[in-house]
XYZ file of C-alpha atoms in Angstrom:
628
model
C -62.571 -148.283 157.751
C -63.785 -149.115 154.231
C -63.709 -152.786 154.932
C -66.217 -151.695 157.826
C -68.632 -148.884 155.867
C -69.025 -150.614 152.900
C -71.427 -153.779 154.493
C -73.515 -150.940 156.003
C -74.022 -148.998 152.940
C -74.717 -152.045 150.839
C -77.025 -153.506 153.319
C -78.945 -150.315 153.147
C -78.125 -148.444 149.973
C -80.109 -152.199 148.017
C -83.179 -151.515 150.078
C -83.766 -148.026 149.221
C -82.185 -147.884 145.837
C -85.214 -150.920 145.244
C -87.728 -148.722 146.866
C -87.118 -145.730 145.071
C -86.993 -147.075 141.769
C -90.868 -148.379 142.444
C -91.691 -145.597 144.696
C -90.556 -143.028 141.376
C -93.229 -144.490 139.118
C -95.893 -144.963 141.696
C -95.225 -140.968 141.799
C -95.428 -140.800 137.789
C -98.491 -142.758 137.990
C -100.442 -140.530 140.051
C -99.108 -137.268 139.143
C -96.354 -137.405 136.190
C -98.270 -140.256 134.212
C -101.142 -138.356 133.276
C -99.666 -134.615 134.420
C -96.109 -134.818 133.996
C -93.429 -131.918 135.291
C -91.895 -132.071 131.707
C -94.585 -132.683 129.545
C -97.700 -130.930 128.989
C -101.340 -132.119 129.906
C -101.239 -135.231 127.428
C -105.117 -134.246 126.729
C -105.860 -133.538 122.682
C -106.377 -129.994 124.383
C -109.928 -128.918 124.862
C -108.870 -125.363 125.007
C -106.895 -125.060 121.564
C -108.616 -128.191 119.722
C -112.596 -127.486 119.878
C -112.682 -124.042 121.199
C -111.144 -122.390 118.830
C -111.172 -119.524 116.594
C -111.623 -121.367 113.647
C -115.833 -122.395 115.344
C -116.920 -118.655 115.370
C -118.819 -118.802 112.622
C -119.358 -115.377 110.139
C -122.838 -114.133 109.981
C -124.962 -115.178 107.062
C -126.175 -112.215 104.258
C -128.820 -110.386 105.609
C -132.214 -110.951 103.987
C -132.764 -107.413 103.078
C -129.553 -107.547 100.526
C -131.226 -110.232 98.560
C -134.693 -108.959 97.717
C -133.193 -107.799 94.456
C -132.680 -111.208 93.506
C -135.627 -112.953 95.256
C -138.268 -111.241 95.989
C -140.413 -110.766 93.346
C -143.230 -107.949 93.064
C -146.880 -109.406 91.984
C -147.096 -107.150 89.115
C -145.088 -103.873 88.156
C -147.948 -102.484 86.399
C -151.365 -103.887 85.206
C -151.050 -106.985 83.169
C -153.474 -106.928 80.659
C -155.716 -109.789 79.256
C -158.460 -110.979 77.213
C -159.671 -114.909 77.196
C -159.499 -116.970 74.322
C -163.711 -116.402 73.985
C -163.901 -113.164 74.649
C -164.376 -112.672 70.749
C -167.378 -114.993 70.903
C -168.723 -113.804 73.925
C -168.802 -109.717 72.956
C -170.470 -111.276 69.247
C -173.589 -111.580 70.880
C -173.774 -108.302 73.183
C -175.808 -105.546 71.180
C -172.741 -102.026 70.144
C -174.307 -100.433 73.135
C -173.149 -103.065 75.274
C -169.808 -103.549 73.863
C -169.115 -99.912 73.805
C -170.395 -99.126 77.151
C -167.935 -102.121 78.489
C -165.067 -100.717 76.501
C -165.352 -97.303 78.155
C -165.640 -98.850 81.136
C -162.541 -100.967 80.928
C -160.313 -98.192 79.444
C -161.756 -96.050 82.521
C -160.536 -98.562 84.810
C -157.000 -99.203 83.207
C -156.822 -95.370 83.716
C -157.263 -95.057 87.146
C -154.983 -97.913 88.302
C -151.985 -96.085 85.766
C -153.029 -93.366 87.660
C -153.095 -95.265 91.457
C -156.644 -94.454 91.582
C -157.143 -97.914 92.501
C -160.964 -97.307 93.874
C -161.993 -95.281 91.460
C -160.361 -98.963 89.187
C -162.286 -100.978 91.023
C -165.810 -99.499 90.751
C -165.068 -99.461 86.689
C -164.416 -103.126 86.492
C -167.497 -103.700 89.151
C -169.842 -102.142 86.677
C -168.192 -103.961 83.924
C -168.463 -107.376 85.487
C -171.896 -106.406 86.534
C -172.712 -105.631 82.854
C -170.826 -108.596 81.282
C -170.514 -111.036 84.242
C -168.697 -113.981 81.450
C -165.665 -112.494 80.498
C -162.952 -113.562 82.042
C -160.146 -111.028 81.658
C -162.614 -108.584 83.794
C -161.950 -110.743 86.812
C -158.532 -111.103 85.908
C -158.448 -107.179 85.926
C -160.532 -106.333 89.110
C -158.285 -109.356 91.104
C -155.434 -107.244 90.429
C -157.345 -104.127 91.603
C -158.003 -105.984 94.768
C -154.570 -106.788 95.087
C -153.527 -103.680 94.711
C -156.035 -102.151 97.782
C -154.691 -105.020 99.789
C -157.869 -106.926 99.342
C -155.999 -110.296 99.133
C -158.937 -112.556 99.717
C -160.960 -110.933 97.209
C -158.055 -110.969 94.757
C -157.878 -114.555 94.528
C -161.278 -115.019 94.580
C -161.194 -113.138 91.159
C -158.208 -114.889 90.134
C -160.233 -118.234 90.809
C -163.236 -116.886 88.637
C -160.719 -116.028 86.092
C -158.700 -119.831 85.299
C -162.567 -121.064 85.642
C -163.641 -119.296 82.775
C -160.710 -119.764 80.892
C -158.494 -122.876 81.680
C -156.175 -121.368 78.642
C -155.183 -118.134 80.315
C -151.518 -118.958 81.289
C -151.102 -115.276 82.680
C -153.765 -116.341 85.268
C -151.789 -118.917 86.958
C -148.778 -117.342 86.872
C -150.306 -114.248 88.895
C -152.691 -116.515 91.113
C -149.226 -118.685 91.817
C -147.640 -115.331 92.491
C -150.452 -114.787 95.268
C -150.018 -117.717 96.954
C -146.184 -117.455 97.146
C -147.270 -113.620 98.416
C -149.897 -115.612 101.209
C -147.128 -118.080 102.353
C -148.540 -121.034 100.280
C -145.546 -122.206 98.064
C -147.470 -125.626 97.134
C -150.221 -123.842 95.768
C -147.791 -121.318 94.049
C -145.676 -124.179 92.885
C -148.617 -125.775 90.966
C -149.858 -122.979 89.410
C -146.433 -121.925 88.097
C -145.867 -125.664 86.996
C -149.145 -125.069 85.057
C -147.625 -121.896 83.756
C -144.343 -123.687 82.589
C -146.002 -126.613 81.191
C -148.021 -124.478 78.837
C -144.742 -122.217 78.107
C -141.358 -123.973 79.415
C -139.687 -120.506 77.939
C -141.950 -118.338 80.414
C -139.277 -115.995 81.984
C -141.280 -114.394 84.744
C -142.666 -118.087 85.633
C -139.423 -119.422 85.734
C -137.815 -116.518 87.854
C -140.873 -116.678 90.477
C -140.580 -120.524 90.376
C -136.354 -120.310 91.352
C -137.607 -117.763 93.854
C -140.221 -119.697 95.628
C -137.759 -123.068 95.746
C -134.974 -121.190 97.185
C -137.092 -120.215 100.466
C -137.784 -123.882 100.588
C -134.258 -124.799 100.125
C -134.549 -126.761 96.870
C -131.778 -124.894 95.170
C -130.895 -127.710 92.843
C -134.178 -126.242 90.805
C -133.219 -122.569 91.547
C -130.487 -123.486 89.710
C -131.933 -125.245 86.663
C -134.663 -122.599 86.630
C -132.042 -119.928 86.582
C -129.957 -121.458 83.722
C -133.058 -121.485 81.820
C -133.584 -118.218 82.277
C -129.890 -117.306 81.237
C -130.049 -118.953 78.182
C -132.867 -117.040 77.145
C -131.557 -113.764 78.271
C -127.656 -113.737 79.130
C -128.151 -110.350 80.903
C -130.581 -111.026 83.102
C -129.511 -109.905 86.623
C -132.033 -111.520 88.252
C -130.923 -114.773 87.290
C -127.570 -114.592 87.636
C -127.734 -113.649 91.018
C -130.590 -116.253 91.999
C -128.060 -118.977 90.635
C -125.203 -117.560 92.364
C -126.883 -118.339 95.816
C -128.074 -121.302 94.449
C -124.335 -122.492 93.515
C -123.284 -121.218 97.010
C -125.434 -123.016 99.207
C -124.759 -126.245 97.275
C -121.049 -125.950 97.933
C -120.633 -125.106 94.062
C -118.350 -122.379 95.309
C -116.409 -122.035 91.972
C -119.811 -121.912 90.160
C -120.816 -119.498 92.287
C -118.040 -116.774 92.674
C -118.153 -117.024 88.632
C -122.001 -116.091 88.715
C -121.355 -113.193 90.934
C -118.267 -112.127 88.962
C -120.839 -112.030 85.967
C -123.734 -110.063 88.662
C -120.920 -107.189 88.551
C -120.329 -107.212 84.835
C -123.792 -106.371 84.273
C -124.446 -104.353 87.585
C -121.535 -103.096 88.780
C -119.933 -103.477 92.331
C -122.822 -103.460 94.913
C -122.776 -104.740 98.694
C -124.371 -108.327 98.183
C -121.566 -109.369 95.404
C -118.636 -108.619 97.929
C -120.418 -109.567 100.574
C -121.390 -113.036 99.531
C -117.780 -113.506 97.480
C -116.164 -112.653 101.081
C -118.087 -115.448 102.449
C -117.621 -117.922 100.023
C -113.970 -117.043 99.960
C -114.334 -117.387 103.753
C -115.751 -120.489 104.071
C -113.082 -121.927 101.322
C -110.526 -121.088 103.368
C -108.867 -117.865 101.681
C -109.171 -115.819 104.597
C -107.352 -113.488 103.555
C -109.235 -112.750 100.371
C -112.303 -112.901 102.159
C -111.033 -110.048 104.248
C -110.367 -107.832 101.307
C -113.921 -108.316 100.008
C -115.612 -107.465 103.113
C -113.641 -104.378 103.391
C -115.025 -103.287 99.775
C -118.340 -103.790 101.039
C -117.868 -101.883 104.439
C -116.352 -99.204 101.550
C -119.956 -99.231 100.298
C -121.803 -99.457 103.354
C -120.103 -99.012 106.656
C -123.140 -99.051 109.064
C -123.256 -102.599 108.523
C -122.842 -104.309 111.801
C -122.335 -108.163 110.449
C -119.740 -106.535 107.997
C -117.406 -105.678 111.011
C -118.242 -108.836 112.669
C -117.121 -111.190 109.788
C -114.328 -109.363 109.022
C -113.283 -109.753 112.816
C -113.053 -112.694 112.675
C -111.308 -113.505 109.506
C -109.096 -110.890 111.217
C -108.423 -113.120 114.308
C -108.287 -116.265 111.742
C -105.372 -113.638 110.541
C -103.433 -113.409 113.746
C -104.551 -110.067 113.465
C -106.052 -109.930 116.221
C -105.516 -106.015 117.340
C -107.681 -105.330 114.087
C -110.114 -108.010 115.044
C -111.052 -106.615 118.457
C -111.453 -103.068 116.553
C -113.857 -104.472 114.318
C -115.744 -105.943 116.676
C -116.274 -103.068 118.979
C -117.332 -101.101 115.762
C -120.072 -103.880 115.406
C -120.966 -103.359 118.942
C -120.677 -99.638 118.574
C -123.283 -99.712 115.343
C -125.663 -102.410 117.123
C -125.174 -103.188 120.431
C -127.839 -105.784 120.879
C -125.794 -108.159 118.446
C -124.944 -110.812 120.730
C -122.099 -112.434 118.430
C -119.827 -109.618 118.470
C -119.526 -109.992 122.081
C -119.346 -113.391 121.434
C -116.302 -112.917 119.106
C -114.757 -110.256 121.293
C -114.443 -112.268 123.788
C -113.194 -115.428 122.339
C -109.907 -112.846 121.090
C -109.718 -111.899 124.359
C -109.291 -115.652 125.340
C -106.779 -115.920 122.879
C -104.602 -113.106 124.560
C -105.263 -114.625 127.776
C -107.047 -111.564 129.112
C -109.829 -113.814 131.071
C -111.811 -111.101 133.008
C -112.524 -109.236 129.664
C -113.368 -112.625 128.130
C -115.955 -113.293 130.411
C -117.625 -109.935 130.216
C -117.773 -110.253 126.813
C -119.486 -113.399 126.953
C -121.707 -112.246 129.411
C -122.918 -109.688 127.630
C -123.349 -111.994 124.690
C -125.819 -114.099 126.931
C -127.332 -111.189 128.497
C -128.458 -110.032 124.608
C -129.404 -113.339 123.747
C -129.405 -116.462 126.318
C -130.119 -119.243 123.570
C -126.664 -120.134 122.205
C -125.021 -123.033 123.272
C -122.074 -122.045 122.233
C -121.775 -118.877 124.059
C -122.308 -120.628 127.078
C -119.256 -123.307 125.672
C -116.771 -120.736 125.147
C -117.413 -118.927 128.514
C -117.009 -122.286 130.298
C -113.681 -122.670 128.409
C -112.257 -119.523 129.802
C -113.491 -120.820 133.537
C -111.676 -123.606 133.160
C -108.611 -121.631 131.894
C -108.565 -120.032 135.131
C -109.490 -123.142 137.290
C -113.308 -122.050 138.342
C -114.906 -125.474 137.714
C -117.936 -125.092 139.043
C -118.705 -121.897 137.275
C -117.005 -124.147 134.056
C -119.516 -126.355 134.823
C -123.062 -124.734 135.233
C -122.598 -123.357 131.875
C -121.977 -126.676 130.303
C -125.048 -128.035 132.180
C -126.491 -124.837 130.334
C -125.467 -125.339 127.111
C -125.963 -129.245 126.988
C -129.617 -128.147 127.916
C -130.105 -126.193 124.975
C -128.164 -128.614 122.478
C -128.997 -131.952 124.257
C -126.733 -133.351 120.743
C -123.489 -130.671 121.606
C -120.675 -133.387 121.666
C -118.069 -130.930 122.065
C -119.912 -130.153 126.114
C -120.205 -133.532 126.727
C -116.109 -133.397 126.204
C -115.595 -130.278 127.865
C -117.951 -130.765 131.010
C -116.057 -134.593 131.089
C -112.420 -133.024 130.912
C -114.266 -130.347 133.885
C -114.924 -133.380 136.112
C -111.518 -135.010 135.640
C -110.012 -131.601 136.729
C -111.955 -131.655 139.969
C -110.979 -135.956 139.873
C -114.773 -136.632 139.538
C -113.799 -139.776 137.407
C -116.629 -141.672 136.964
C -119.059 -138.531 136.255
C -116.196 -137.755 133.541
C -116.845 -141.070 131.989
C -120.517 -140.992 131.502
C -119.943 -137.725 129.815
C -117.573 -139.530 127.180
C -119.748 -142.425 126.399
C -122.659 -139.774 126.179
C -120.602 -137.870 123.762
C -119.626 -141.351 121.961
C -123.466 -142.224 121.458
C -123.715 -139.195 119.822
C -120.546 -139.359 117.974
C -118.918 -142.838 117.513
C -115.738 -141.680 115.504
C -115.081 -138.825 118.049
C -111.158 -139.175 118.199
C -111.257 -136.517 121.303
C -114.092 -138.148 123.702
C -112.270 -142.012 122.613
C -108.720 -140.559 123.782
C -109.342 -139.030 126.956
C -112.009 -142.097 127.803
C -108.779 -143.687 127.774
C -106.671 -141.224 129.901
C -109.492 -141.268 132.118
C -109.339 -144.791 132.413
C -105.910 -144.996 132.764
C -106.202 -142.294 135.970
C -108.846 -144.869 137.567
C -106.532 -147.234 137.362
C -108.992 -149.165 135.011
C -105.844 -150.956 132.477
C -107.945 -153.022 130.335
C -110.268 -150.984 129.241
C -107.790 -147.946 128.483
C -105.646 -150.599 126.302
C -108.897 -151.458 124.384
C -109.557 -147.634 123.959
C -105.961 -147.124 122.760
C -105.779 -150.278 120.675
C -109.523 -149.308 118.528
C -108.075 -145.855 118.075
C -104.857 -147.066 116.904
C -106.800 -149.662 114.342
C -108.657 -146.782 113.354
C -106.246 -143.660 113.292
C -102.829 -145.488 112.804
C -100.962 -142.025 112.881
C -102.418 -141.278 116.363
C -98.760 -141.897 118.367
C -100.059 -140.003 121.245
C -101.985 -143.722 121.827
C -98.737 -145.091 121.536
C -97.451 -143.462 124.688
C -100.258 -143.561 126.508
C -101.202 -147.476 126.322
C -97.442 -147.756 127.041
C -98.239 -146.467 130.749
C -101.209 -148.749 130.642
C -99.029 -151.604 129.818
C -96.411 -150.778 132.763
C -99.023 -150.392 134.958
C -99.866 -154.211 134.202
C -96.291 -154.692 134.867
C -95.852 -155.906 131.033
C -92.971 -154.107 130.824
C -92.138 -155.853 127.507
C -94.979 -154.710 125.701
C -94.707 -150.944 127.357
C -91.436 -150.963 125.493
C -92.886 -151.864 122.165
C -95.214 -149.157 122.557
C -92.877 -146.733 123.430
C -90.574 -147.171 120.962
C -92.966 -147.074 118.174
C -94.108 -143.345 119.676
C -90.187 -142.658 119.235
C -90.731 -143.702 115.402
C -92.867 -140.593 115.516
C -91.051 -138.263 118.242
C -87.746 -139.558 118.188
C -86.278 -136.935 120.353
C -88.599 -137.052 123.486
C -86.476 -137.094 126.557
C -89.917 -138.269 128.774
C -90.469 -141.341 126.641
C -87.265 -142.436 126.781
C -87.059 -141.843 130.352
C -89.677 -144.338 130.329
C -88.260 -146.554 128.409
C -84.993 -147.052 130.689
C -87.296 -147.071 133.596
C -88.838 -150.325 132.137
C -85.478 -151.766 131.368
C -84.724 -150.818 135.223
C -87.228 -152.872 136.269
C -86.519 -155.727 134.334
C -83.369 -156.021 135.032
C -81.656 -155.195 132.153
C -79.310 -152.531 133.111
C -77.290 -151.821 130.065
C -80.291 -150.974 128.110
C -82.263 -149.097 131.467
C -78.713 -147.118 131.257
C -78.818 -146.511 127.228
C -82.597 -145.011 127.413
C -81.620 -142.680 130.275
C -78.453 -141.673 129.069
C -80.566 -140.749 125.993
C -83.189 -138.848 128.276
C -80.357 -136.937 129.720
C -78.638 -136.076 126.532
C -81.641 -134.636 125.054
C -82.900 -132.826 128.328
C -80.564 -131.630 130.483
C -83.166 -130.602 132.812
C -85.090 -133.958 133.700
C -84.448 -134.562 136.876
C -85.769 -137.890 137.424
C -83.891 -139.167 134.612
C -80.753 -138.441 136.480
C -82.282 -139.998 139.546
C -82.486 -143.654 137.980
C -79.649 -143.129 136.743
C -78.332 -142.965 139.753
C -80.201 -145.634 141.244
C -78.495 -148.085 138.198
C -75.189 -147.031 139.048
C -75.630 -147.852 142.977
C -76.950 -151.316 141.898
C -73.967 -151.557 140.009
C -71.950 -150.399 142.549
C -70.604 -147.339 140.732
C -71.269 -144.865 143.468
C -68.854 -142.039 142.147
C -71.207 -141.730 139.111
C -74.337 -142.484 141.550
C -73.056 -139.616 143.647
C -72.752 -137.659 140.607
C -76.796 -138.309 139.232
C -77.913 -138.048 142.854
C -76.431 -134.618 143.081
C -77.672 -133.554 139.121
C -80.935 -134.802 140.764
C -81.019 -132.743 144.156
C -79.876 -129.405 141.829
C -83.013 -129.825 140.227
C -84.999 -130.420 142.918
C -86.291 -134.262 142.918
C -86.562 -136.494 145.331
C -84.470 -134.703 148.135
C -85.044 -136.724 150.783
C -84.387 -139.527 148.987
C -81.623 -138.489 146.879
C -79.817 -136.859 149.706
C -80.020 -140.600 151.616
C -78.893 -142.441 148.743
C -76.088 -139.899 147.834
C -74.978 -140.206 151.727
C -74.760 -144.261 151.121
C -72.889 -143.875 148.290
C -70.365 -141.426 149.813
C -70.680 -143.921 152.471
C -69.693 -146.710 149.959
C -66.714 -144.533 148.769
C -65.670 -144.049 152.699
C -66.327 -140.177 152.331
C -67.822 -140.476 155.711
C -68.086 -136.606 155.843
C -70.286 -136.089 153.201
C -72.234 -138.731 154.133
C -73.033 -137.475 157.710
C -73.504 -134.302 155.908
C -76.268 -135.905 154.147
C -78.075 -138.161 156.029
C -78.203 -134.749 158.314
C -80.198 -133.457 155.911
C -82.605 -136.317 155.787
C -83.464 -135.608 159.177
C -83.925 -132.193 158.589
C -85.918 -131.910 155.675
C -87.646 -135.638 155.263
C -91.311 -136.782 156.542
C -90.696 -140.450 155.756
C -90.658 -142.102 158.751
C -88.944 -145.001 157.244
C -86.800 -142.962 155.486
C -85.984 -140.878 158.888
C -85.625 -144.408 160.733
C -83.074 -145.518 158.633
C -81.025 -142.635 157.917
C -80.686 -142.397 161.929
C -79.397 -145.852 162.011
C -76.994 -145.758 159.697
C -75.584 -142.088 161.564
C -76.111 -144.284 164.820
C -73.440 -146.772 163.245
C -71.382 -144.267 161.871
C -71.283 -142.797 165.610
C -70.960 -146.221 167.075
C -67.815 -147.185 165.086
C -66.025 -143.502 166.037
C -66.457 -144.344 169.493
């Protein structure tokens, strides 16, 4: 009997043991390459590597908190003047003159003490009408039009003024002060140059100067024209604070959280110091420091909206996220048109994988304002999270539309297509997203993934091979040119790969599954059975590994350990057709004849391979044959 079933199990078992060792990776290469059982979605993740928490960004310091420090009044009270010929000018009026004029002028100083700013303004008329050359009169009545909103006619006056008196430094500085009040900073600028040039030590000049360069962002002079202000007067609050800004928004964050340190000193604790040392703190990292401060300022004020918002999300940066999504509904609660509450809400609802909540959020967020691209992003991300690509996808299209330059939805709406196996729509994404961004490790890595998925070798080695010339500690690329390689059938270099990935993830049962696989196929059995013994040891679970196994062992005609794998195998659910045919020649080989009717039953039970069905019925039709 043995002499007779072991012929027909050899003559079938090398067919299908060969077939199933290159039909097992043409499996891996359409579904376990890329998406393997055992391993995760080899993607740099879009979902936890761009959107994450660490992108919602705090909300800046409201304007309003900074007027103490910026914006500057045109006068506090009337600034008083005479030109530098007034002297020689009133020596040839007659003592009516003069003392008619003098009334006149003390009449008008009067009224504007008093906010009788018309009443002013008629005085200095008559004045100027009496005594048309002096210039402090103008000088006077500009800041009498100023003061009745007349703005045209106040620097008119102003004009008359630094015409009759090029000397008059006070002139400039409250001309420059008008145009910074009219929107005209170069104007300003130049008079307040003037100002400086005549008197570098002018402290109001130098205060209105830093004030005017921070709105245009020049904050390398608000912080010269700050220090030159401190040196001349250490307790100036003004200053300290205007530098402070200054320091912050030049990344000077130790320079800056000193300045403010030195705001409180001299001012006490106020809302803007905690508020702007929370988001320096913030942005430095020290999250939860930057927590702490913003909960001193909510101490202060707690109808602050953008208070509860940052601090929700340093919360979430926490872990914290229970407190986060309080804070954020108290945002909502206190202003429920601020669209990046909802925003933030809903990306901690992401987090906890609550989806339906994270897209109402969002909504809501776009319904308040529909201009963010990155509202859109996020609410794409959580339609991809629960598989509604198309839905994923019109709010890319929506947010590339508004940020034509958004890399990160150029990666996103590529990673959309290759969900819904829209390849080649995926790749024009990536090379779009590569224009933009050249050194984008994320678009250049799943290029190559995409590549490899088309089937397109070459150009997913070259990928794999820049990044790795590039980013030597990427191992990921390791693996992944590895399948490349075996898909080429250079089986040799797939094993260099993969081995150097094991320099990096020694223990990873899948890579050196794949490793013995390549041996397998080159013939090289002892190491093919080293790599998957290792697989096995160090996953108990992987199925397949077990099945190669067992495919080496009937090549080397060990079927009681073949029998064994094949079994391992069919427990965990891989192959079954397959491994139930090859465990049945094996038995077969072993003259178990029983088990392997038994199996080869099963075959034709519970296989759709025709060829797999043909042959299992002849080798039963044999088995029959030699019974009878």
């Amino acid at each position: 009997m043995i002499r007779k079933y072991k012929p027909i199990a050899l003559a079938v078992a090398i067919v299908f043991v060969l077939v199933t060792i290159v039909s097992a990776f043409t499996n891996t290469k359409q579904e376990n390459i890329i998406y393997t059982p055992d391993q995760e979605e080899p993607f740099l993740n879009l979902s936890q590597n761009i959107a994450r928490i660490e992108d919602l960004s705090i909300l800046p310091v409201p304007r309003f908190l900074m007027d103490y420090y910026f914006k500057r009044a045109l006068q506090d009270g009337l600034i008083e003047a005479e030109d530098a010929g007034s002297t020689e000018r009133l020596e040839s009026l007659t003592e009516d003159v003069i003392n008619t004029l003098t009334d006149l002028v003390a009449a008008g100083r009067d009224f504007y003490n008093r906010q009788d700013f018309s009443e002013a303004l008629q005085k200095y008329d008559q004045a100027i009408e009496l005594v048309p050359q002096l210039a402090f009169l103008y000088f006077e009545r500009g800041q009498e039009h100023f003061a009745l909103g007349n703005t045209k006619q106040a620097l008119a006056d102003f004009d008359e003024t630094i015409r009759l008196d090029q000397e008059l430094a006070v002139a400039f500085l409250v001309r420059g002060k008008l145009h910074a009040f009219l929107g005209q900073p170069e104007k300003a600028l130049k008079d307040l140059n003037t100002v400086l040039d005549k008197d570098p030590s002018n402290i109001d000049a130098l205060l209105e100067r830093g004030s005017i360069c921070a709105a245009l962002n020049n904050w390398n002079q608000v912080v010269s024209d700050s220090t030159a202000v401190i040196k001349q007067d250490g307790n100036n609050v003004q200053a300290w604070g205007m530098r402070a800004v200054a320091n912050q928004n030049l990344g000077n964050n130790k320079g800056a959280l000193e300045d403010w340190s030195e705001v409180e000193r001299l001012k006490g604790p106020s809302l803007e110091i905690f508020v702007n040392r929370g988001n320096i703190l913030f942005n430095e990292g020290n999250i939860e420091a930057a927590a702490t401060e913003w909960t001193k300022a909510i101490e202060i004020d707690k109808n602050q909206s953008f208070l509860y918002v940052n601090r929700g999300i340093a919360h979430g940066r926490l872990g914290k996220l229970d407190s986060a999504i309080s804070d954020f509904k108290q945002a909502i609660r206190l202003n429920p048109k601020e669209y990046s509450a909802y925003n933030s809400l809903g990306f901690i609802y992401y987090l906890q994988q609550e989806y339906d909540k994270a897209l109402d959020n969002y909504s809501l967020a776009l319904k308040n304002y529909n201009k963010d691209p990155k509202v859109y992003y996020n609410r794409a991300t959580t339609y991809r999270e629960i598989g509604n690509y198309p839905a994923a996808l019109d709010d890319l299209n929506q947010s590339i539309l508004l940020d034509p330059s958004y890399v990160e939805a150029y990666i996103s709406r590529a990673g959309t297509y290759f969900s819904i196996g829209d390849f080649d729509v995926a790749l024009k994404d990536y090379n779009q997203a590569l224009k933009l961004d050249p050194d984008n490790i994320i678009a250049a890595y799943n290029r190559s993934l995409t590549y490899l998925q088309k089937g397109s070798y070459d150009q997913a080695i070259s990928d794999l091979t820049t990044l790795l010339e590039k980013y030597p500690e990427l191992f990921l690329c390791y693996e992944q040119r590895a399948l490349a390689h075996f898909q080429k059938d250079q089986y040799d270099l797939a094993i260099k790969d993969w081995k150097e990935y094991l320099v990096y993830d020694s223990e990873n049962a899948e890579v050196n599954y794949r490793i013995g696989l390549s041996y397998l196929k080159m013939d090289n059995y002892d190491n093919a059975l080293t790599y998957l013994s290792r697989a096995i040891e160090l996953n108990e679970n992987l199925g397949r590994a077990y099945y190669q196994r067992a495919n080496l062992y009937s090549l080397q005609s060990k079927y009681p350990e073949a029998a064994e794998d094949y079994t391992r195998a069919i427990e965990l659910g891989i192959g079954l057709d397959i491994c139930y045919f090859n465990r049945g020649i094996a038995y077969l080989s072993e003259n178990k004849v029983e088990k392997a009717v038994s199996d080869l039953e099963t075959v034709l039970e519970i296989s759709d391979n025709e060829v797999l069905l043909t042959e299992a019925k002849k080798v039963l039709d044999l088995i029959e044959a030699d019974f009878k």
